[in-house]
PDB file of C-alpha atoms in Angstrom:
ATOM      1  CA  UNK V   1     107.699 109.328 112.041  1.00  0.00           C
ATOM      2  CA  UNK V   2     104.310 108.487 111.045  1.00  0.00           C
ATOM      3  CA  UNK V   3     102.398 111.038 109.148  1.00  0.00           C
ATOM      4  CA  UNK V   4      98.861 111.213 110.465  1.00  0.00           C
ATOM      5  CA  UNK V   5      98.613 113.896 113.198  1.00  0.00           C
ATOM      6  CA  UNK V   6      95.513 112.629 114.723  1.00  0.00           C
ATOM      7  CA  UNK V   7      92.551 110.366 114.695  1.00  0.00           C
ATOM      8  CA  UNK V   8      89.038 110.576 116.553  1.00  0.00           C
ATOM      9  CA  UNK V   9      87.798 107.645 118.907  1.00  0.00           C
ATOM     10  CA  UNK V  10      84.054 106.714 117.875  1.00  0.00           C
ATOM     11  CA  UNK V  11      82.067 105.736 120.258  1.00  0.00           C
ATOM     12  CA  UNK V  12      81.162 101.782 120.357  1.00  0.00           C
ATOM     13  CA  UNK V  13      79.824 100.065 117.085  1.00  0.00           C
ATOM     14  CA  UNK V  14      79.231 103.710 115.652  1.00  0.00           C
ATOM     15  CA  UNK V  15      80.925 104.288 113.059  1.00  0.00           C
ATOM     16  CA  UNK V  16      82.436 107.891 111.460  1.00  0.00           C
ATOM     17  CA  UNK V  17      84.068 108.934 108.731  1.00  0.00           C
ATOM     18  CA  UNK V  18      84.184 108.371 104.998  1.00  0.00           C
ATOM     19  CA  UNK V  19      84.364 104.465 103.184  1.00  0.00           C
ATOM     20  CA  UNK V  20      84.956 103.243 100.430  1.00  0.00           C
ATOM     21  CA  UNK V  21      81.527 104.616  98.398  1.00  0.00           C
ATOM     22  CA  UNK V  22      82.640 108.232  99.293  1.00  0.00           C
ATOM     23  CA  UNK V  23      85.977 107.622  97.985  1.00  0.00           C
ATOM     24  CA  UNK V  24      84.623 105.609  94.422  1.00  0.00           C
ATOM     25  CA  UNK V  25      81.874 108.790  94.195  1.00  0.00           C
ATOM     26  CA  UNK V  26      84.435 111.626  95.119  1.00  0.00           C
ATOM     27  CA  UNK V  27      87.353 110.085  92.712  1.00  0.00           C
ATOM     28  CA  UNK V  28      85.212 108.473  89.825  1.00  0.00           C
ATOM     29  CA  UNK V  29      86.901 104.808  90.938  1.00  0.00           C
ATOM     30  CA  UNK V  30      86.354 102.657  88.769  1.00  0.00           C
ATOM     31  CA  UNK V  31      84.491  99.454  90.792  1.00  0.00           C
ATOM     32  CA  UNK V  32      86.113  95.960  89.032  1.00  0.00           C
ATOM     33  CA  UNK V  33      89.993  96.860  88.627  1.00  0.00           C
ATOM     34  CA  UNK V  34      92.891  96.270  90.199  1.00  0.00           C
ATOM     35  CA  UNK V  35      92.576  92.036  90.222  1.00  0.00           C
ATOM     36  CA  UNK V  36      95.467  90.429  92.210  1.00  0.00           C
ATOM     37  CA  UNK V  37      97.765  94.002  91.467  1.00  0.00           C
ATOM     38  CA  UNK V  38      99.968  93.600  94.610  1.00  0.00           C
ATOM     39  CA  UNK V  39     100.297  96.758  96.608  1.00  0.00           C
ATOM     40  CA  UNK V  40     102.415  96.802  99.488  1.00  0.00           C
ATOM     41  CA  UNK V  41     102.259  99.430 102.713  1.00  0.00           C
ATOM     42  CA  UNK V  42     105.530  99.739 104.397  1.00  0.00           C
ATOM     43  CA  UNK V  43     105.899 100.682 108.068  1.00  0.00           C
ATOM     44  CA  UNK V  44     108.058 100.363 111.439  1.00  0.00           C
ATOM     45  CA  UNK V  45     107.014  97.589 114.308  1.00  0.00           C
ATOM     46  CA  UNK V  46     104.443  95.239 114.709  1.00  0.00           C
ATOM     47  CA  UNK V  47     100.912  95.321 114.533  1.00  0.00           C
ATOM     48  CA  UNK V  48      99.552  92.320 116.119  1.00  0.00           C
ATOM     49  CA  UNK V  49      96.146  92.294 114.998  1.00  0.00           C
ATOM     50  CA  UNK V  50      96.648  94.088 111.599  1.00  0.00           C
ATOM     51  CA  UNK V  51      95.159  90.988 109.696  1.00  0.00           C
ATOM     52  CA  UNK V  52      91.870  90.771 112.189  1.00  0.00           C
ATOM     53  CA  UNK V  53      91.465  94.006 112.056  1.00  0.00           C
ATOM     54  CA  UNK V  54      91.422  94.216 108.414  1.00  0.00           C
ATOM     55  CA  UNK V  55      88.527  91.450 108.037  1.00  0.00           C
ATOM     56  CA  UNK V  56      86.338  93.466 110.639  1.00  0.00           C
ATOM     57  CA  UNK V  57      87.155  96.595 107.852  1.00  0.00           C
ATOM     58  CA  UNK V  58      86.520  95.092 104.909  1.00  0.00           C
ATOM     59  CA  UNK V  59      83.675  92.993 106.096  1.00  0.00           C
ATOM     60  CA  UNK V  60      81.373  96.265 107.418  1.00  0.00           C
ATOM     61  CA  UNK V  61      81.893  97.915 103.934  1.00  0.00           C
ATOM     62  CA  UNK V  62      81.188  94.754 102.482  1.00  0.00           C
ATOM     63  CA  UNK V  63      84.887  94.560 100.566  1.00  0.00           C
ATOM     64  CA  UNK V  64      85.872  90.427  99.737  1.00  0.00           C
ATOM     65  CA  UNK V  65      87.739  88.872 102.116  1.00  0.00           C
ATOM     66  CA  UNK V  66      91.666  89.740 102.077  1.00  0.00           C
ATOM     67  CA  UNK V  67      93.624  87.000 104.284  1.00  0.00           C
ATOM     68  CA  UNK V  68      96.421  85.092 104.701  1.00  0.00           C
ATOM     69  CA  UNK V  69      94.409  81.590 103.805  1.00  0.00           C
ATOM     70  CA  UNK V  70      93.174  82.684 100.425  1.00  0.00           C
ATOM     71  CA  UNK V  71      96.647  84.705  99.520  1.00  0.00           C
ATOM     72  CA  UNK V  72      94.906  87.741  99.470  1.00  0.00           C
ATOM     73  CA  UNK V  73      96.872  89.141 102.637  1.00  0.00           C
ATOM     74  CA  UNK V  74     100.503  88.492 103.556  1.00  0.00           C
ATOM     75  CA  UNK V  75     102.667  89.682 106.586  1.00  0.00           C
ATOM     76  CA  UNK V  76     106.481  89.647 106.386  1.00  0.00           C
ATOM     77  CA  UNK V  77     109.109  91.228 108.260  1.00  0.00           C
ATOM     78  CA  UNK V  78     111.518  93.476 106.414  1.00  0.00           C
ATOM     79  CA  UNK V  79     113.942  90.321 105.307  1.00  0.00           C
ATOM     80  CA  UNK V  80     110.944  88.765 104.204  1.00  0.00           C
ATOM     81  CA  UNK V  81     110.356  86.066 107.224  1.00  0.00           C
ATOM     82  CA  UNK V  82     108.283  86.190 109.648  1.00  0.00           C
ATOM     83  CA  UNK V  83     110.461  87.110 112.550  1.00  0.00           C
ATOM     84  CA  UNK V  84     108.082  89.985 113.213  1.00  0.00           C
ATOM     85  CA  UNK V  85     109.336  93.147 115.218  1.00  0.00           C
ATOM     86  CA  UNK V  86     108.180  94.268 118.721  1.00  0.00           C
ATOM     87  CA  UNK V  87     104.996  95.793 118.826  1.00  0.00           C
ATOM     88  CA  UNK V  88     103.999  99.530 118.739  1.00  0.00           C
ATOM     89  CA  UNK V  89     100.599 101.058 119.452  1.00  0.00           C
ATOM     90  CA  UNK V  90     101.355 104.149 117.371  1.00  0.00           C
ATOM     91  CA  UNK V  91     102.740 102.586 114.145  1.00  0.00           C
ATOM     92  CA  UNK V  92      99.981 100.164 114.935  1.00  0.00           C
ATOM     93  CA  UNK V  93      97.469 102.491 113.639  1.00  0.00           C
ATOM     94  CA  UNK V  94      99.949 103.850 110.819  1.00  0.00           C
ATOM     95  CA  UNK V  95      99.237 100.047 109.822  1.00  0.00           C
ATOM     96  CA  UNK V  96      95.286  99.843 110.175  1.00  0.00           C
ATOM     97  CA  UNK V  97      94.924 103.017 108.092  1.00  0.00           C
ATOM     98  CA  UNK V  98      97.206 102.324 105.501  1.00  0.00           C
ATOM     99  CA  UNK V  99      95.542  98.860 104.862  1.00  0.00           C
ATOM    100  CA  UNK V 100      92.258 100.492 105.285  1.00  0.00           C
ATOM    101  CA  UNK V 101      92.561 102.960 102.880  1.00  0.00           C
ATOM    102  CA  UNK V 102      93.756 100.728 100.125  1.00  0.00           C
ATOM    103  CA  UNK V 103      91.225  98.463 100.667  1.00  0.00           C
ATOM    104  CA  UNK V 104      89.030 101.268  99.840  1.00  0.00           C
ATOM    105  CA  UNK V 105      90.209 102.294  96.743  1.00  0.00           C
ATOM    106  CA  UNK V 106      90.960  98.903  95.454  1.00  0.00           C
ATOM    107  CA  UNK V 107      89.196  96.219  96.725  1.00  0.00           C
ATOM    108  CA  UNK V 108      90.610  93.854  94.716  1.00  0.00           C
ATOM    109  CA  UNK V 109      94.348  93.859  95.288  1.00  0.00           C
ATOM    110  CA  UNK V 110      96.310  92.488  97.252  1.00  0.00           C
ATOM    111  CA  UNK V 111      98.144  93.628 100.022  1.00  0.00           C
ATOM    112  CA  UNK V 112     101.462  93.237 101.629  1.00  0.00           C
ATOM    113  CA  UNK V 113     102.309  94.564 104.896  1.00  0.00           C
ATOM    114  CA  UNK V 114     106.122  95.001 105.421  1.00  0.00           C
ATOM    115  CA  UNK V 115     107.360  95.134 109.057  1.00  0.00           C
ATOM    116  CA  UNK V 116     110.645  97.036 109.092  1.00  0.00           C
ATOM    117  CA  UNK V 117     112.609  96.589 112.482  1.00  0.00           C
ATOM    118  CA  UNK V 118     112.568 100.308 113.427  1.00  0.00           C
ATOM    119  CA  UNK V 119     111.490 103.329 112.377  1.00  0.00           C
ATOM    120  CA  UNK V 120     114.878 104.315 111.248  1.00  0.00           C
ATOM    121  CA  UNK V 121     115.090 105.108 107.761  1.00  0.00           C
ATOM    122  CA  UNK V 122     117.849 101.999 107.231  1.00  0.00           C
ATOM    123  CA  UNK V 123     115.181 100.043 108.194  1.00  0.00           C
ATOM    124  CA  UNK V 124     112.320 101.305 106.808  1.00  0.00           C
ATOM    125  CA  UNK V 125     114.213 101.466 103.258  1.00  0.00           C
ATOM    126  CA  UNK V 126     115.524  98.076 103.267  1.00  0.00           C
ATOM    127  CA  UNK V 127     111.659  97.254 103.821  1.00  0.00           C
ATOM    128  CA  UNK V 128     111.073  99.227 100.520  1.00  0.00           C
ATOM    129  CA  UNK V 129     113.263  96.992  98.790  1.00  0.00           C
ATOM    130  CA  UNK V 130     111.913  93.811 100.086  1.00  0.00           C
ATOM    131  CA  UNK V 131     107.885  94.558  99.354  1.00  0.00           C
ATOM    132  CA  UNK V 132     109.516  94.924  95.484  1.00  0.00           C
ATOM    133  CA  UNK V 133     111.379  91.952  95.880  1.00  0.00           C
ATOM    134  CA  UNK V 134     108.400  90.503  97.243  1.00  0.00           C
ATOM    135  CA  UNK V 135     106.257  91.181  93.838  1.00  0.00           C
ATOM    136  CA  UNK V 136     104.709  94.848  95.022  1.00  0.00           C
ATOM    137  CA  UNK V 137     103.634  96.860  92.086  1.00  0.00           C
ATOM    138  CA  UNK V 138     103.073  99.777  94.245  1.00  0.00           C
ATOM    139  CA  UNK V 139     104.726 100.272  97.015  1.00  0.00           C
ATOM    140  CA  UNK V 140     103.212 102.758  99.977  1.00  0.00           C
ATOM    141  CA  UNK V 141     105.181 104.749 102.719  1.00  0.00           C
ATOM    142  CA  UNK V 142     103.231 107.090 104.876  1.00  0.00           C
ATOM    143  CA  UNK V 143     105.843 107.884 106.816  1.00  0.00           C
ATOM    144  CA  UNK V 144     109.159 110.883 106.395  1.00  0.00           C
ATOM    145  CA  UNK V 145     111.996 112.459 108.245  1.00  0.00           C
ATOM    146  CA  UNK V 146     113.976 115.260 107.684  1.00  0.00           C
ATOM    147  CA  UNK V 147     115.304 115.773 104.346  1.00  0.00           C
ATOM    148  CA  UNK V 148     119.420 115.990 104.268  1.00  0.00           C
ATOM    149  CA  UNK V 149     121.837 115.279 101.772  1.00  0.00           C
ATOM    150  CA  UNK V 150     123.388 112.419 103.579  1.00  0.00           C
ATOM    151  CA  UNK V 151     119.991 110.899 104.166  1.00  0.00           C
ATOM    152  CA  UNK V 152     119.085 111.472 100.738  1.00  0.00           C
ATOM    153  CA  UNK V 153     122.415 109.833  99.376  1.00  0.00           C
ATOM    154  CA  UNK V 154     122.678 106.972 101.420  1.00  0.00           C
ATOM    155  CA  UNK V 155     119.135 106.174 101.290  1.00  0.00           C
ATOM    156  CA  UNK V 156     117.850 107.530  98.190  1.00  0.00           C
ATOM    157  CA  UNK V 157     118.355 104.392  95.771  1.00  0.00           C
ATOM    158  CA  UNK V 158     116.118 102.175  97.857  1.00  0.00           C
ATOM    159  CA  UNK V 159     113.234 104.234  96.353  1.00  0.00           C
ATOM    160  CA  UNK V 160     114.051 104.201  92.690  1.00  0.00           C
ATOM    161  CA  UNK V 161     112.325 100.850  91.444  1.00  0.00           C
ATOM    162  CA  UNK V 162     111.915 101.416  87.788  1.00  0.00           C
ATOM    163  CA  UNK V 163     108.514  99.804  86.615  1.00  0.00           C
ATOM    164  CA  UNK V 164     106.985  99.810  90.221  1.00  0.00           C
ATOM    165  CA  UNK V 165     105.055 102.914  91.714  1.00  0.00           C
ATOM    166  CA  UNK V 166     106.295 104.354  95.024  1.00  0.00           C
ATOM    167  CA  UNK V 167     104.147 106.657  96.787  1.00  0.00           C
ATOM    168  CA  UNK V 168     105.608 108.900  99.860  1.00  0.00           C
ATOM    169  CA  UNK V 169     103.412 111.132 102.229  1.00  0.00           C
ATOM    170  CA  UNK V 170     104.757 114.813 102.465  1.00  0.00           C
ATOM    171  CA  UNK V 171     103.813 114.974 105.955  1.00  0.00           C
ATOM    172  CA  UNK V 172     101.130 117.077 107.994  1.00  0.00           C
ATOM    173  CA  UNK V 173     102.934 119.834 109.968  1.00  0.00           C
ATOM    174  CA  UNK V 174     103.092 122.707 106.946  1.00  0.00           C
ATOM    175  CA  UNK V 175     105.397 123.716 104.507  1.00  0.00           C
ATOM    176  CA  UNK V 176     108.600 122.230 104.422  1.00  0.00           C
ATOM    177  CA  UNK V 177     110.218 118.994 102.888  1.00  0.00           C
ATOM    178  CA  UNK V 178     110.497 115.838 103.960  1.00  0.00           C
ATOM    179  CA  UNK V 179     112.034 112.270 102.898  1.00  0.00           C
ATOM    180  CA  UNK V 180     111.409 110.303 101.098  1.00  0.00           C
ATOM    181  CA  UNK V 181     108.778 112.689  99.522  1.00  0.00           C
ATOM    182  CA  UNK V 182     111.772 114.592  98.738  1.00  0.00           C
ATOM    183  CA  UNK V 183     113.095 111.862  96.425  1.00  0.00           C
ATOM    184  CA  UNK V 184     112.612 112.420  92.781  1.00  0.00           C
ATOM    185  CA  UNK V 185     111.671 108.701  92.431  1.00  0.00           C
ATOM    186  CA  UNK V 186     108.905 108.685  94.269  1.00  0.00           C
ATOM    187  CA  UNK V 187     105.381 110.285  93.871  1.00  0.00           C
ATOM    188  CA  UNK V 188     104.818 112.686  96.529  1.00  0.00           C
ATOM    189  CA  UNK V 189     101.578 112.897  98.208  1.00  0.00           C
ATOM    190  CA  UNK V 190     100.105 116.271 100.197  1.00  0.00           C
ATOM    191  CA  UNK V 191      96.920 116.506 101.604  1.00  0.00           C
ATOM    192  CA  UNK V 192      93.336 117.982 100.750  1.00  0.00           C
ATOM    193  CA  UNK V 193      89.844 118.610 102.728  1.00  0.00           C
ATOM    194  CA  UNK V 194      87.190 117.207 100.634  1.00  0.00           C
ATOM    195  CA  UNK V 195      83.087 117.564 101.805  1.00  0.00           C
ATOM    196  CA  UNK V 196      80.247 116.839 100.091  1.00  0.00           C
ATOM    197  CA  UNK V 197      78.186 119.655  97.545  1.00  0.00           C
ATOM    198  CA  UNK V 198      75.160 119.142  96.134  1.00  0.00           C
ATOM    199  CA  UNK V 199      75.505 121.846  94.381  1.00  0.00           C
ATOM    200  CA  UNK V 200      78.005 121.358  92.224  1.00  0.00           C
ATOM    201  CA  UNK V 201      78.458 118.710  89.019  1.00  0.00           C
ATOM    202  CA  UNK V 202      80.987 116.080  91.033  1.00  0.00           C
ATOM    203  CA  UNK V 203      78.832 116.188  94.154  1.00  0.00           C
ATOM    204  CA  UNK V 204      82.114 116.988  96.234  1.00  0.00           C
ATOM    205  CA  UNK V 205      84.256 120.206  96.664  1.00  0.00           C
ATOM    206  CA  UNK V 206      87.861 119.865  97.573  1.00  0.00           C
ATOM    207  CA  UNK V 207      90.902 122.113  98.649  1.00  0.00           C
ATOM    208  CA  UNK V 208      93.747 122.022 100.132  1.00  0.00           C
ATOM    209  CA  UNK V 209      93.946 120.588 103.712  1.00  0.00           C
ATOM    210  CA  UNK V 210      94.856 123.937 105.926  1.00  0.00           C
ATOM    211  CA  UNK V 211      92.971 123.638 109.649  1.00  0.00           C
ATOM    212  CA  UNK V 212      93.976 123.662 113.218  1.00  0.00           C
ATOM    213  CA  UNK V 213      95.109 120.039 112.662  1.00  0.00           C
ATOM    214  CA  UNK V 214      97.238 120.092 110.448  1.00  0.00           C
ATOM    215  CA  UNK V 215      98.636 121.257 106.755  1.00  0.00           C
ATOM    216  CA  UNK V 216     100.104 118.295 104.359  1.00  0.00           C
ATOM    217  CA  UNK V 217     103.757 119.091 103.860  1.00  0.00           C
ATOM    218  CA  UNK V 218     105.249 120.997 100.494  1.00  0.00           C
ATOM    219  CA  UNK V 219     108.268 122.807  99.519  1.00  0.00           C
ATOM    220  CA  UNK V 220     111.566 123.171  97.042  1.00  0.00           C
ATOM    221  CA  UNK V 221     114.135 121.033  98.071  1.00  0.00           C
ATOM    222  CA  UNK V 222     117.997 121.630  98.363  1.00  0.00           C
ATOM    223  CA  UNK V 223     119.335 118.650  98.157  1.00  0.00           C
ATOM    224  CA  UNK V 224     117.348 117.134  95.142  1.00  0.00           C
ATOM    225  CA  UNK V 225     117.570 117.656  91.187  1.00  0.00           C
ATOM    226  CA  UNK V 226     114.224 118.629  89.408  1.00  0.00           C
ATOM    227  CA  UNK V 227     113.004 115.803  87.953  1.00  0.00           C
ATOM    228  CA  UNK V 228     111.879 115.585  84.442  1.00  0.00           C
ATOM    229  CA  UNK V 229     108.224 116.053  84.826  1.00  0.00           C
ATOM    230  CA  UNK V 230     108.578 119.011  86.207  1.00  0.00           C
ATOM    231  CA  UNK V 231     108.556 122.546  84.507  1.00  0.00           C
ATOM    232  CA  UNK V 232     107.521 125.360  87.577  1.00  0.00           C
ATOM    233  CA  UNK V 233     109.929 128.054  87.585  1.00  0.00           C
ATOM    234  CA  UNK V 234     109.686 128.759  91.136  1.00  0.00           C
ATOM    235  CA  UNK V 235     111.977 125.985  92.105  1.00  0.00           C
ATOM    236  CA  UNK V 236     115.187 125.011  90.765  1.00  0.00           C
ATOM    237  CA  UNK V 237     114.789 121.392  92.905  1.00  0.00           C
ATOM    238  CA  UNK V 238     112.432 119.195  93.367  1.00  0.00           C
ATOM    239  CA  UNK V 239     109.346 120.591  94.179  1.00  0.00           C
ATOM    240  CA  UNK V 240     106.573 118.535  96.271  1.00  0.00           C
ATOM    241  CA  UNK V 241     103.644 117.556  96.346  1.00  0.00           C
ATOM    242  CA  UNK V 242     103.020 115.806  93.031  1.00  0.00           C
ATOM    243  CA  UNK V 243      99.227 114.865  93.731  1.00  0.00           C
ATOM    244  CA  UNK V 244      97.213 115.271  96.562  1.00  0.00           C
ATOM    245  CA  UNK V 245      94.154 113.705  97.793  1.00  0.00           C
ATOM    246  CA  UNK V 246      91.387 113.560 101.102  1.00  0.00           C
ATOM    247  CA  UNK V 247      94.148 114.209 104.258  1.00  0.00           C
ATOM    248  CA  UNK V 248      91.734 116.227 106.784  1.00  0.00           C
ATOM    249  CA  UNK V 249      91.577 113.821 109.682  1.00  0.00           C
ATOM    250  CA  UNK V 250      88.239 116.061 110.571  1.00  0.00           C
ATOM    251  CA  UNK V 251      86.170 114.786 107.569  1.00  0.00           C
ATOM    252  CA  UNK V 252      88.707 111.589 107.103  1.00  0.00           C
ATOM    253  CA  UNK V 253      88.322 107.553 106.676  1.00  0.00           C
ATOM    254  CA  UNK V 254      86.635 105.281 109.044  1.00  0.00           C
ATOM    255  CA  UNK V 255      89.379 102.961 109.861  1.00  0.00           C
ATOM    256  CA  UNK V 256      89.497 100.087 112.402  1.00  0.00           C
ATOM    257  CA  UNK V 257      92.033  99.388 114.666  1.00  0.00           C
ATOM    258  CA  UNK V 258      92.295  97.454 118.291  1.00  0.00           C
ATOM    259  CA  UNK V 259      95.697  97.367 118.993  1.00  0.00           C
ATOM    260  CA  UNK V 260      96.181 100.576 120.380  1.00  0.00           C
ATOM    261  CA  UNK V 261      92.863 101.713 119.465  1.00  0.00           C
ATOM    262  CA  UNK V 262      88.932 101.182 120.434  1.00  0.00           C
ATOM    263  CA  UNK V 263      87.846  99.774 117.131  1.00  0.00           C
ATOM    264  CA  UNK V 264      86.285 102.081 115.247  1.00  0.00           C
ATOM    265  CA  UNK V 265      87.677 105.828 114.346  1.00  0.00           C
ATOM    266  CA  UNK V 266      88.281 108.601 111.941  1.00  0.00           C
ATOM    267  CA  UNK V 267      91.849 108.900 110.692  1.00  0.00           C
ATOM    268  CA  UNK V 268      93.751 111.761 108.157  1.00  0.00           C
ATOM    269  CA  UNK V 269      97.048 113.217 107.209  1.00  0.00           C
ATOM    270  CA  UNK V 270      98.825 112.400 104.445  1.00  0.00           C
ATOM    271  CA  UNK V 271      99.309 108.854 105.934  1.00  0.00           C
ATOM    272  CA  UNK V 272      95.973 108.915 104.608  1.00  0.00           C
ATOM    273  CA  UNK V 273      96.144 110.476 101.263  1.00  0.00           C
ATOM    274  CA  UNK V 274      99.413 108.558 100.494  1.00  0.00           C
ATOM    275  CA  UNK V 275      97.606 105.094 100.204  1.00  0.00           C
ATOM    276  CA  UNK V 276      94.625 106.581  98.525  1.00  0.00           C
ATOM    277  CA  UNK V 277      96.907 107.591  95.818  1.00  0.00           C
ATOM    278  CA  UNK V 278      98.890 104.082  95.765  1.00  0.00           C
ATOM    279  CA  UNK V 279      95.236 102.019  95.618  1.00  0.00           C
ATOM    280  CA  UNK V 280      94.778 104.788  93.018  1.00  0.00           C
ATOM    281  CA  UNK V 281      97.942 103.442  90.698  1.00  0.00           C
ATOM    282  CA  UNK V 282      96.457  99.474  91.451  1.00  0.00           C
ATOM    283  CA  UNK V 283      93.476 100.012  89.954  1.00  0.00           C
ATOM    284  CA  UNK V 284      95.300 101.567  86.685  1.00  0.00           C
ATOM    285  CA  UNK V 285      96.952  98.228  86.562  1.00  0.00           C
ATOM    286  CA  UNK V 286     100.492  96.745  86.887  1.00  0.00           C
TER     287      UNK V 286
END
């Protein structure tokens, strides 16, 4: 399923939540990286008016133009045609924030939206495979299931792309693991709440994301080795998350989205914090 528990309908033309400045200000961005780094989001169904949508984003924050005519944007389905799935409201704005929220961090990359059939995690893998095969650098999934040792064995090789970043969400419903966070291959992404303080040297504070709407997801897992980069001694699996960033849909990005939305909204989870942290990899370079 999608990670982002829940978003909050702005009324017309207004516009709520954080953009790309508050990100650059609350992350130390740097402003002119990231030139023609490919960085694909992967997700289930269509979303007709993903590419519209974007320009109406990126346009209002002032962000250069990302589209299809000036190879900025491309759309493919998970074989890497254009024999796009059927449509889905819901993963529809899974879509719109994911390409949202790179566009914030990196305004300079490009972006490849990967359709996968379904939401099953056959599809959704093989999807994985074709946004690498496609040129991605980093590749973005803000979505999980269950973690099991069949899913993890069958599945678990579509997410190890030596030389190419791939960034999971860990979900939004608590402690507990999901895949493929789970997956040692992968960076795993939890969740924070992050507000503005004047008072202090960054100008922001930040914490982990723990409200009535949600909690990013976190845990030990049973089914996967301990990586190498990882020493706790709490854990004798893979622990998650790796790195976390903004999640709390009630302070969270201004995204636009019409298919399924109203235009304008604020958006979380770690569907959120997951592409933050993939534009974050872009803009370190390939």
């Amino acid at each position: 399923q999608p990670s982002a528990p829940s978003r909050q309908a702005s009324p017309a033309e207004q516009v709520y939540g954080y953009g790309p400045a508050d990100l650059a200000s609350a992350y130390n961005l740097p402003s002119a990286t990231g030139d023609r780094v490919t960085v694909a989001v992967v997700a289930a169904f269509d979303n007709p008016t993903a590419e519209a949508d974007l320009a109406v984003y990126r346009a209002h924050w002032g962000l250069p133009p990302c589209t299809t005519d000036n190879g900025c944007f491309t759309k493919i389905d998970q074989r890497g045609g254009h024999d796009y799935p059927i449509p889905d409201e819901s993963w529809a704005g899974e879509i719109s924030l994911d390409l949202d929220a790179v566009s914030a961090v990196c305004p300079r990359c490009h972006l490849l939206l990967v359709e996968a059939d379904s939401n099953s995690v056959a599809d959704l893998s093989q999807a994985v495979d074709q946004a690498v095969a496609s040129g991605a650098q980093v590749v973005s999934n803000s979505y999980g299931g269950p973690e099991h040792a069949d899913v993890s064995s069958t599945y678990g090789k579509h997410y190890q792309h030596p030389g190419v970043a791939i960034v999971a969400a860990s979900g939004d419903y608590g402690y507990g693991m999901s895949f493929p966070a789970s997956s040692p291959h992968v960076t795993a992404v939890g969740g924070t709440s992050l507000l503005r303080d004047d008072t202090t040297s960054r100008g922001w504070t930040e914490q982990v994301w723990n409200n009535y709407s949600g909690a990013p997801g976190s845990g030990c897992s049973t089914v996967e080795m301990k990586p190498f980069f990882q020493a706790d001694p709490g854990c004798h699996g893979r622990t998650v998350a790796d790195v976390s960033a903004l999640a709390d849909p009630l302070n969270g990005l201004a995204v636009y989205q019409t298919f399924g939305g109203y235009g304008w909204a604020q958006a979380g989870g770690t569907s959120l914090s997951a592409p933050i942290i993939a534009g974050v990899y872009a803009l370190a370079g390939a």
